[in-house]
């Protein structure tokens, strides 16, 4: 039996335990950077391995280290553990028991896959040429968990990794497939807000008021035009207005209108151009309508950039492990965002998508849907991929 066949066979043996862990986590989701029950459940699953564990002081994150039996480099594998603040409508037996919280992004599966990989790698620790750090992270869903852990030095405690790897499930991709690309993989994300202030009055007499609503409507369309005329088409930006609030009743012109939206970009250059454009469009249109505009842009996660060499390593591993046609080259980045981007700013590495389509569902829902379900059989490939990528990296860098 080849090394790849052996990993797949062991991952298959570990799959029932991974499914049980994933379902436990799915039923009890926790949000943000405070995940005490999740962390303790994961630590119990790792306890038989006797790993060195260092806990974050700022979050519920922790790092468990597998020490190799031979000297060599260090590689980091990450799984995020937090859920989303949303209801669940899947009808699963193990559906969320926490109102307003759901594992709709697959972080429960990410965590279970990495625990499975920990068992595979621990069984080989005597032959490992280096160390493997298992980073179980809180606060990925907009709470800057990775950045907080980097700032407190958690990932470098003892020794710093030389490479980093993560997997993210894709509920629409068939089981056994992996997808990725070198360079920009996921977008940056910023949140913007605007407050337009005019002068209220009677709806029948707009000439006696300064109505902020027409200005708000024009800003929404003006932002779309700005993107198509100021940002290079091959360096994409997405600006979406997600909320407009103004007014109280039908016969009153309100004094203010508030807008909220998101900005996504695939390079720091296009991100800067778009941020400046939001300010300029809002100010110019507000001036034309005689209203005042206040704009605030809150910087979020940076662009997630995969290292070309690491992607090639992962592509080779996927081919040997899952078949020659398992890896799919992505033609363009995804406009979603990831705080693994902070880790990849520090060390070369990659994040890839792995298939977890539930074949029994006629029309599967994507991640972040209240009806999202996963094909749990896909976790077998994820367990094996984590372990195989770590082994290949250590062998190549030793």
CSV table of C-alpha atoms in Angstrom, one decimal:
chain,number,residue,atom,x,y,z
A,1,UNK,CA,0.0,0.0,0.0
A,2,UNK,CA,1.4,3.4,-1.0
A,3,UNK,CA,1.7,6.3,1.5
A,4,UNK,CA,-1.3,8.1,-0.1
A,5,UNK,CA,-3.4,4.9,0.0
A,6,UNK,CA,-2.5,4.4,3.7
A,7,UNK,CA,-3.5,8.0,4.6
A,8,UNK,CA,-6.8,7.6,2.8
A,9,UNK,CA,-7.5,4.3,4.5
A,10,UNK,CA,-6.7,5.8,8.0
A,11,UNK,CA,-8.8,8.9,7.2
A,12,UNK,CA,-11.7,6.6,6.3
A,13,UNK,CA,-11.3,4.8,9.6
A,14,UNK,CA,-11.3,8.1,11.4
A,15,UNK,CA,-14.3,9.5,9.6
A,16,UNK,CA,-17.0,8.2,12.0
A,17,UNK,CA,-15.3,10.0,14.9
A,18,UNK,CA,-15.0,13.1,12.8
A,19,UNK,CA,-18.7,13.1,11.9
A,20,UNK,CA,-19.6,12.6,15.6
A,21,UNK,CA,-17.4,15.5,16.6
A,22,UNK,CA,-18.7,17.7,13.8
A,23,UNK,CA,-22.3,17.0,14.8
A,24,UNK,CA,-21.6,17.8,18.5
A,25,UNK,CA,-20.1,21.1,17.5
A,26,UNK,CA,-23.0,21.8,15.0
A,27,UNK,CA,-25.6,21.3,17.7
A,28,UNK,CA,-23.9,23.7,20.1
A,29,UNK,CA,-22.6,26.7,18.0
A,30,UNK,CA,-20.8,29.6,19.6
A,31,UNK,CA,-20.1,33.0,18.2
A,32,UNK,CA,-17.1,35.4,18.0
A,33,UNK,CA,-14.0,34.9,20.1
A,34,UNK,CA,-15.7,33.4,23.2
A,35,UNK,CA,-16.1,29.7,22.5
A,36,UNK,CA,-15.6,28.0,25.8
A,37,UNK,CA,-17.7,24.9,25.2
A,38,UNK,CA,-16.3,24.5,21.7
A,39,UNK,CA,-12.8,24.7,22.9
A,40,UNK,CA,-13.3,22.2,25.7
A,41,UNK,CA,-15.0,19.7,23.3
A,42,UNK,CA,-12.1,19.9,20.9
A,43,UNK,CA,-9.5,19.6,23.6
A,44,UNK,CA,-11.2,16.5,24.8
A,45,UNK,CA,-11.0,15.0,21.3
A,46,UNK,CA,-7.2,15.8,21.3
A,47,UNK,CA,-6.5,14.7,24.8
A,48,UNK,CA,-5.5,11.1,24.0
A,49,UNK,CA,-2.7,12.4,21.8
A,50,UNK,CA,-0.8,14.1,24.6
A,51,UNK,CA,0.0,17.2,22.5
A,52,UNK,CA,1.6,20.4,23.8
A,53,UNK,CA,-1.3,23.0,24.1
A,54,UNK,CA,-0.9,26.7,24.4
A,55,UNK,CA,-4.1,28.8,24.9
A,56,UNK,CA,-4.7,32.3,23.7
A,57,UNK,CA,-5.2,34.9,26.4
A,58,UNK,CA,-7.3,37.2,24.2
A,59,UNK,CA,-9.6,34.6,22.6
A,60,UNK,CA,-10.8,31.0,22.8
A,61,UNK,CA,-8.1,30.0,20.2
A,62,UNK,CA,-5.3,27.5,21.0
A,63,UNK,CA,-2.4,25.9,19.3
A,64,UNK,CA,-1.6,22.2,19.8
A,65,UNK,CA,1.9,21.1,18.6
A,66,UNK,CA,3.0,17.7,17.4
A,67,UNK,CA,6.7,17.4,17.9
A,68,UNK,CA,8.5,15.4,15.3
A,69,UNK,CA,11.0,12.7,16.1
A,70,UNK,CA,13.6,14.3,13.8
A,71,UNK,CA,14.8,17.9,13.4
A,72,UNK,CA,13.2,19.9,10.7
A,73,UNK,CA,11.0,22.9,9.9
A,74,UNK,CA,7.5,23.7,11.3
A,75,UNK,CA,4.2,23.9,9.4
A,76,UNK,CA,0.9,25.4,10.7
A,77,UNK,CA,-2.5,23.9,9.9
A,78,UNK,CA,-5.5,26.0,10.8
A,79,UNK,CA,-9.2,25.3,11.5
A,80,UNK,CA,-11.7,28.0,12.5
A,81,UNK,CA,-14.3,27.1,15.1
A,82,UNK,CA,-16.9,29.9,15.4
A,83,UNK,CA,-20.4,30.0,14.0
A,84,UNK,CA,-22.6,32.6,12.4
A,85,UNK,CA,-25.3,34.8,14.1
A,86,UNK,CA,-28.3,33.4,12.1
A,87,UNK,CA,-31.1,30.9,12.4
A,88,UNK,CA,-30.9,27.3,11.2
A,89,UNK,CA,-33.7,25.8,9.0
A,90,UNK,CA,-32.1,22.5,7.9
A,91,UNK,CA,-34.3,20.1,9.9
A,92,UNK,CA,-31.3,18.0,10.8
A,93,UNK,CA,-31.4,15.8,13.9
A,94,UNK,CA,-28.3,17.6,15.1
A,95,UNK,CA,-29.4,21.1,14.2
A,96,UNK,CA,-28.4,24.1,16.3
A,97,UNK,CA,-29.8,24.2,19.8
A,98,UNK,CA,-28.6,27.7,20.3
A,99,UNK,CA,-31.2,30.2,19.0
A,100,UNK,CA,-29.8,32.7,16.5
A,101,UNK,CA,-26.5,30.8,15.9
A,102,UNK,CA,-25.7,28.3,13.2
A,103,UNK,CA,-22.6,26.6,11.8
A,104,UNK,CA,-23.5,27.7,8.3
A,105,UNK,CA,-20.0,28.1,7.0
A,106,UNK,CA,-18.7,24.7,7.8
A,107,UNK,CA,-16.3,25.6,10.6
A,108,UNK,CA,-17.6,22.6,12.5
A,109,UNK,CA,-16.3,20.4,9.7
A,110,UNK,CA,-13.0,22.3,9.5
A,111,UNK,CA,-12.4,21.6,13.2
A,112,UNK,CA,-13.4,18.0,13.0
A,113,UNK,CA,-11.1,17.4,9.9
A,114,UNK,CA,-8.1,19.0,11.7
A,115,UNK,CA,-8.7,16.8,14.8
A,116,UNK,CA,-8.7,13.8,12.5
A,117,UNK,CA,-5.5,15.0,10.9
A,118,UNK,CA,-4.0,15.4,14.3
A,119,UNK,CA,-4.6,11.6,14.9
A,120,UNK,CA,-3.0,10.7,11.6
A,121,UNK,CA,0.1,12.9,12.1
A,122,UNK,CA,0.5,11.9,15.8
A,123,UNK,CA,0.7,8.2,14.7
A,124,UNK,CA,3.7,9.3,12.6
A,125,UNK,CA,5.4,11.7,15.0
A,126,UNK,CA,8.5,9.5,15.4
A,127,UNK,CA,9.2,9.8,11.7
A,128,UNK,CA,8.2,13.5,11.3
A,129,UNK,CA,11.1,15.7,10.2
A,130,UNK,CA,9.9,18.8,12.1
A,131,UNK,CA,6.9,20.0,13.9
A,132,UNK,CA,3.2,20.5,13.1
A,133,UNK,CA,1.3,23.3,14.8
A,134,UNK,CA,-2.5,22.8,14.8
A,135,UNK,CA,-4.2,26.2,15.1
A,136,UNK,CA,-7.8,26.0,16.3
A,137,UNK,CA,-9.1,29.5,15.9
A,138,UNK,CA,-12.0,31.5,17.1
A,139,UNK,CA,-13.5,34.7,15.7
A,140,UNK,CA,-13.0,34.2,11.9
A,141,UNK,CA,-16.5,35.5,11.1
A,142,UNK,CA,-15.6,39.2,11.3
A,143,UNK,CA,-14.0,39.2,14.7
A,144,UNK,CA,-10.3,39.3,13.7
A,145,UNK,CA,-9.5,36.1,15.6
A,146,UNK,CA,-6.3,35.3,13.6
A,147,UNK,CA,-5.0,38.9,13.9
A,148,UNK,CA,-5.5,38.9,17.6
A,149,UNK,CA,-3.6,35.6,18.0
A,150,UNK,CA,-0.7,36.9,15.8
A,151,UNK,CA,-0.6,40.1,17.9
A,152,UNK,CA,-0.2,38.1,21.1
A,153,UNK,CA,2.4,35.8,19.6
A,154,UNK,CA,0.4,32.7,20.0
A,155,UNK,CA,1.4,31.2,16.6
A,156,UNK,CA,5.1,31.8,17.2
A,157,UNK,CA,5.2,30.5,20.8
A,158,UNK,CA,8.1,28.1,21.1
A,159,UNK,CA,9.0,28.4,17.4
A,160,UNK,CA,7.6,30.1,14.4
A,161,UNK,CA,6.1,28.1,11.5
A,162,UNK,CA,7.7,28.4,8.0
A,163,UNK,CA,4.5,27.6,6.2
A,164,UNK,CA,0.7,27.6,6.7
A,165,UNK,CA,-2.2,25.7,5.3
A,166,UNK,CA,-6.0,25.7,5.7
A,167,UNK,CA,-9.0,24.1,4.0
A,168,UNK,CA,-12.5,25.6,3.6
A,169,UNK,CA,-15.5,23.4,2.7
A,170,UNK,CA,-17.6,24.2,-0.4
A,171,UNK,CA,-21.1,23.0,-0.1
A,172,UNK,CA,-21.6,23.1,-3.9
A,173,UNK,CA,-18.4,21.3,-4.9
A,174,UNK,CA,-18.5,17.5,-5.3
A,175,UNK,CA,-16.9,15.4,-2.6
A,176,UNK,CA,-13.3,14.5,-3.4
A,177,UNK,CA,-12.5,17.7,-5.3
A,178,UNK,CA,-10.1,20.5,-4.3
A,179,UNK,CA,-9.9,24.0,-5.8
A,180,UNK,CA,-7.5,26.8,-5.5
A,181,UNK,CA,-5.2,29.3,-7.2
A,182,UNK,CA,-1.9,31.1,-6.8
A,183,UNK,CA,-2.0,34.8,-5.9
A,184,UNK,CA,-5.2,36.5,-4.8
A,185,UNK,CA,-7.6,33.8,-3.6
A,186,UNK,CA,-10.2,35.8,-1.6
A,187,UNK,CA,-11.0,39.5,-1.5
A,188,UNK,CA,-10.4,42.1,1.2
A,189,UNK,CA,-13.5,43.3,3.0
A,190,UNK,CA,-14.3,46.8,4.3
A,191,UNK,CA,-17.6,48.1,5.8
A,192,UNK,CA,-18.7,51.6,4.9
A,193,UNK,CA,-21.4,53.8,6.4
A,194,UNK,CA,-22.8,57.2,5.3
A,195,UNK,CA,-25.0,59.7,7.1
A,196,UNK,CA,-26.7,62.3,4.8
A,197,UNK,CA,-28.1,65.3,6.6
A,198,UNK,CA,-30.6,67.7,5.0
A,199,UNK,CA,-33.6,69.6,6.4
A,200,UNK,CA,-36.9,68.0,7.1
A,201,UNK,CA,-40.3,69.2,6.0
A,202,UNK,CA,-43.7,68.4,4.7
A,203,UNK,CA,-43.7,65.9,1.8
A,204,UNK,CA,-46.1,68.1,-0.2
A,205,UNK,CA,-43.6,71.0,-0.1
A,206,UNK,CA,-40.1,69.6,-0.9
A,207,UNK,CA,-39.0,73.1,-2.0
A,208,UNK,CA,-39.1,74.1,1.7
A,209,UNK,CA,-36.9,71.2,2.8
A,210,UNK,CA,-33.6,69.6,1.8
A,211,UNK,CA,-34.5,66.0,1.0
A,212,UNK,CA,-31.6,63.5,1.7
A,213,UNK,CA,-33.4,60.6,0.1
A,214,UNK,CA,-32.8,61.5,-3.6
A,215,UNK,CA,-29.1,62.1,-2.7
A,216,UNK,CA,-29.0,58.6,-1.1
A,217,UNK,CA,-30.5,57.0,-4.2
A,218,UNK,CA,-28.1,58.8,-6.5
A,219,UNK,CA,-25.1,57.8,-4.4
A,220,UNK,CA,-26.1,54.1,-4.7
A,221,UNK,CA,-26.0,54.2,-8.5
A,222,UNK,CA,-23.1,56.6,-8.5
A,223,UNK,CA,-20.9,54.1,-6.6
A,224,UNK,CA,-21.6,51.5,-9.3
A,225,UNK,CA,-20.7,53.8,-12.1
A,226,UNK,CA,-17.5,54.9,-10.2
A,227,UNK,CA,-16.4,51.2,-10.0
A,228,UNK,CA,-16.8,50.6,-13.8
A,229,UNK,CA,-15.0,53.8,-14.7
A,230,UNK,CA,-12.2,54.1,-12.1
A,231,UNK,CA,-11.2,50.5,-11.3
A,232,UNK,CA,-9.4,48.2,-13.8
A,233,UNK,CA,-11.7,45.4,-15.0
A,234,UNK,CA,-9.0,42.8,-14.4
A,235,UNK,CA,-8.6,44.0,-10.8
A,236,UNK,CA,-12.2,43.6,-9.6
A,237,UNK,CA,-14.0,45.5,-6.9
A,238,UNK,CA,-17.5,44.9,-5.6
A,239,UNK,CA,-19.4,47.7,-3.8
A,240,UNK,CA,-22.8,46.8,-2.5
A,241,UNK,CA,-25.2,48.9,-0.6
A,242,UNK,CA,-26.9,46.6,1.8
A,243,UNK,CA,-29.1,49.0,3.9
A,244,UNK,CA,-30.8,52.3,3.5
A,245,UNK,CA,-32.7,53.9,6.4
A,246,UNK,CA,-34.7,57.1,6.2
A,247,UNK,CA,-38.1,58.5,7.1
A,248,UNK,CA,-40.9,57.6,9.4
A,249,UNK,CA,-44.2,58.1,7.5
A,250,UNK,CA,-45.6,59.0,4.1
A,251,UNK,CA,-46.1,62.8,4.6
A,252,UNK,CA,-42.7,63.8,6.2
A,253,UNK,CA,-39.4,64.5,4.4
A,254,UNK,CA,-36.8,63.2,6.9
A,255,UNK,CA,-33.8,65.2,8.0
A,256,UNK,CA,-31.3,62.3,7.6
A,257,UNK,CA,-30.7,59.2,5.5
A,258,UNK,CA,-28.3,56.4,6.5
A,259,UNK,CA,-26.6,54.0,4.2
A,260,UNK,CA,-24.6,50.9,5.0
A,261,UNK,CA,-22.6,48.7,2.6
A,262,UNK,CA,-19.6,46.5,1.9
A,263,UNK,CA,-16.5,46.9,-0.3
A,264,UNK,CA,-14.6,43.9,-1.7
A,265,UNK,CA,-11.3,44.1,-3.6
A,266,UNK,CA,-8.7,41.7,-4.9
A,267,UNK,CA,-5.7,44.0,-4.5
A,268,UNK,CA,-4.6,46.7,-2.2
A,269,UNK,CA,-4.4,49.1,-5.1
A,270,UNK,CA,-8.0,48.6,-6.2
A,271,UNK,CA,-9.1,48.7,-2.6
A,272,UNK,CA,-7.5,52.1,-2.1
A,273,UNK,CA,-9.0,53.5,-5.3
A,274,UNK,CA,-12.4,52.3,-4.3
A,275,UNK,CA,-12.1,53.7,-0.8
A,276,UNK,CA,-11.2,57.1,-2.1
A,277,UNK,CA,-14.0,56.9,-4.7
A,278,UNK,CA,-16.6,56.2,-2.0
A,279,UNK,CA,-15.6,59.4,-0.2
A,280,UNK,CA,-15.5,61.4,-3.5
A,281,UNK,CA,-18.9,60.2,-4.9
A,282,UNK,CA,-20.7,60.7,-1.6
A,283,UNK,CA,-19.3,64.2,-1.1
A,284,UNK,CA,-19.9,65.3,-4.7
A,285,UNK,CA,-23.5,64.1,-4.9
A,286,UNK,CA,-24.3,65.4,-1.5
A,287,UNK,CA,-23.0,68.8,-2.5
A,288,UNK,CA,-25.1,68.8,-5.7
A,289,UNK,CA,-28.2,68.1,-3.6
A,290,UNK,CA,-27.3,70.6,-0.8
A,291,UNK,CA,-27.0,68.0,1.9
A,292,UNK,CA,-24.1,67.2,4.2
A,293,UNK,CA,-22.4,63.8,4.0
A,294,UNK,CA,-20.4,62.0,6.6
A,295,UNK,CA,-18.6,58.8,5.4
A,296,UNK,CA,-16.9,56.2,7.6
A,297,UNK,CA,-15.0,53.2,6.2
A,298,UNK,CA,-14.0,50.5,8.6
A,299,UNK,CA,-11.0,48.4,7.3
A,300,UNK,CA,-11.7,44.7,7.5
A,301,UNK,CA,-9.6,41.7,6.4
A,302,UNK,CA,-6.9,42.1,3.8
A,303,UNK,CA,-6.7,40.2,0.5
A,304,UNK,CA,-6.0,36.5,1.0
A,305,UNK,CA,-2.9,35.7,-1.2
A,306,UNK,CA,-1.8,32.2,-1.8
A,307,UNK,CA,1.9,31.4,-2.3
A,308,UNK,CA,2.5,29.9,-5.7
A,309,UNK,CA,5.0,27.3,-4.5
A,310,UNK,CA,2.7,26.2,-1.7
A,311,UNK,CA,-0.3,25.9,-4.1
A,312,UNK,CA,1.8,23.7,-6.4
A,313,UNK,CA,2.8,21.5,-3.5
A,314,UNK,CA,-0.9,21.1,-2.5
A,315,UNK,CA,-1.9,20.5,-6.1
A,316,UNK,CA,0.6,17.6,-6.3
A,317,UNK,CA,-0.6,16.2,-3.0
A,318,UNK,CA,-4.2,16.3,-4.1
A,319,UNK,CA,-3.3,14.5,-7.4
A,320,UNK,CA,-1.6,11.7,-5.6
A,321,UNK,CA,-4.2,11.5,-2.8
A,322,UNK,CA,-7.5,12.0,-4.5
A,323,UNK,CA,-6.7,11.4,-8.2
A,324,UNK,CA,-5.2,13.3,-11.1
A,325,UNK,CA,-8.4,15.3,-11.8
A,326,UNK,CA,-9.2,16.1,-8.2
A,327,UNK,CA,-7.6,19.6,-8.2
A,328,UNK,CA,-9.5,22.4,-10.0
A,329,UNK,CA,-7.6,25.6,-11.0
A,330,UNK,CA,-9.7,28.6,-10.1
A,331,UNK,CA,-9.8,31.2,-12.9
A,332,UNK,CA,-10.5,34.1,-10.6
A,333,UNK,CA,-10.6,35.0,-6.9
A,334,UNK,CA,-13.7,34.6,-4.7
A,335,UNK,CA,-15.1,37.9,-3.5
A,336,UNK,CA,-15.6,36.5,0.0
A,337,UNK,CA,-13.0,37.3,2.7
A,338,UNK,CA,-10.9,35.3,5.2
A,339,UNK,CA,-8.9,36.3,8.2
A,340,UNK,CA,-6.4,33.5,7.3
A,341,UNK,CA,-5.2,36.4,5.1
A,342,UNK,CA,-3.3,37.7,8.2
A,343,UNK,CA,-1.4,34.4,8.6
A,344,UNK,CA,-0.5,34.4,4.9
A,345,UNK,CA,0.8,37.9,5.2
A,346,UNK,CA,3.3,36.5,7.7
A,347,UNK,CA,4.2,33.2,6.2
A,348,UNK,CA,4.0,31.5,2.8
A,349,UNK,CA,1.1,29.1,2.5
A,350,UNK,CA,-2.3,28.6,1.0
A,351,UNK,CA,-6.0,28.1,1.7
A,352,UNK,CA,-8.0,25.8,-0.6
A,353,UNK,CA,-11.6,24.9,-1.0
A,354,UNK,CA,-12.6,21.2,-0.6
A,355,UNK,CA,-15.8,19.6,-1.9
A,356,UNK,CA,-18.6,18.9,0.6
A,357,UNK,CA,-21.7,18.7,-1.6
A,358,UNK,CA,-24.5,16.7,0.0
A,359,UNK,CA,-25.5,14.5,-2.9
A,360,UNK,CA,-28.8,13.5,-1.2
A,361,UNK,CA,-30.0,17.1,-1.6
A,362,UNK,CA,-31.4,18.0,-5.0
A,363,UNK,CA,-30.5,21.7,-4.8
A,364,UNK,CA,-27.8,22.2,-2.2
A,365,UNK,CA,-27.6,25.6,-0.5
A,366,UNK,CA,-24.3,27.5,-0.4
A,367,UNK,CA,-22.4,28.4,2.8
A,368,UNK,CA,-24.0,31.2,4.9
A,369,UNK,CA,-27.5,29.9,4.0
A,370,UNK,CA,-29.9,29.0,6.8
A,371,UNK,CA,-30.5,25.7,4.8
A,372,UNK,CA,-26.9,24.8,4.2
A,373,UNK,CA,-26.0,21.1,4.7
A,374,UNK,CA,-22.7,19.3,4.1
A,375,UNK,CA,-21.8,16.0,2.6
A,376,UNK,CA,-19.9,14.7,5.6
A,377,UNK,CA,-18.1,12.1,3.5
A,378,UNK,CA,-16.0,15.0,2.2
A,379,UNK,CA,-14.3,15.2,5.5
A,380,UNK,CA,-12.4,12.0,4.7
A,381,UNK,CA,-10.5,13.8,1.9
A,382,UNK,CA,-10.0,16.9,4.2
A,383,UNK,CA,-8.5,14.8,7.0
A,384,UNK,CA,-6.1,13.2,4.5
A,385,UNK,CA,-5.2,16.4,2.7
A,386,UNK,CA,-4.3,18.2,6.0
A,387,UNK,CA,-2.0,15.4,7.0
A,388,UNK,CA,-0.5,14.8,3.5
A,389,UNK,CA,0.2,18.5,2.9
A,390,UNK,CA,2.0,18.8,6.3
A,391,UNK,CA,4.0,15.6,5.6
A,392,UNK,CA,5.0,16.8,2.1
A,393,UNK,CA,6.0,20.3,3.4
A,394,UNK,CA,8.2,18.9,6.1
A,395,UNK,CA,9.9,16.4,3.7
A,396,UNK,CA,10.5,19.1,1.1
A,397,UNK,CA,11.9,21.7,3.5
A,398,UNK,CA,13.9,19.3,5.6
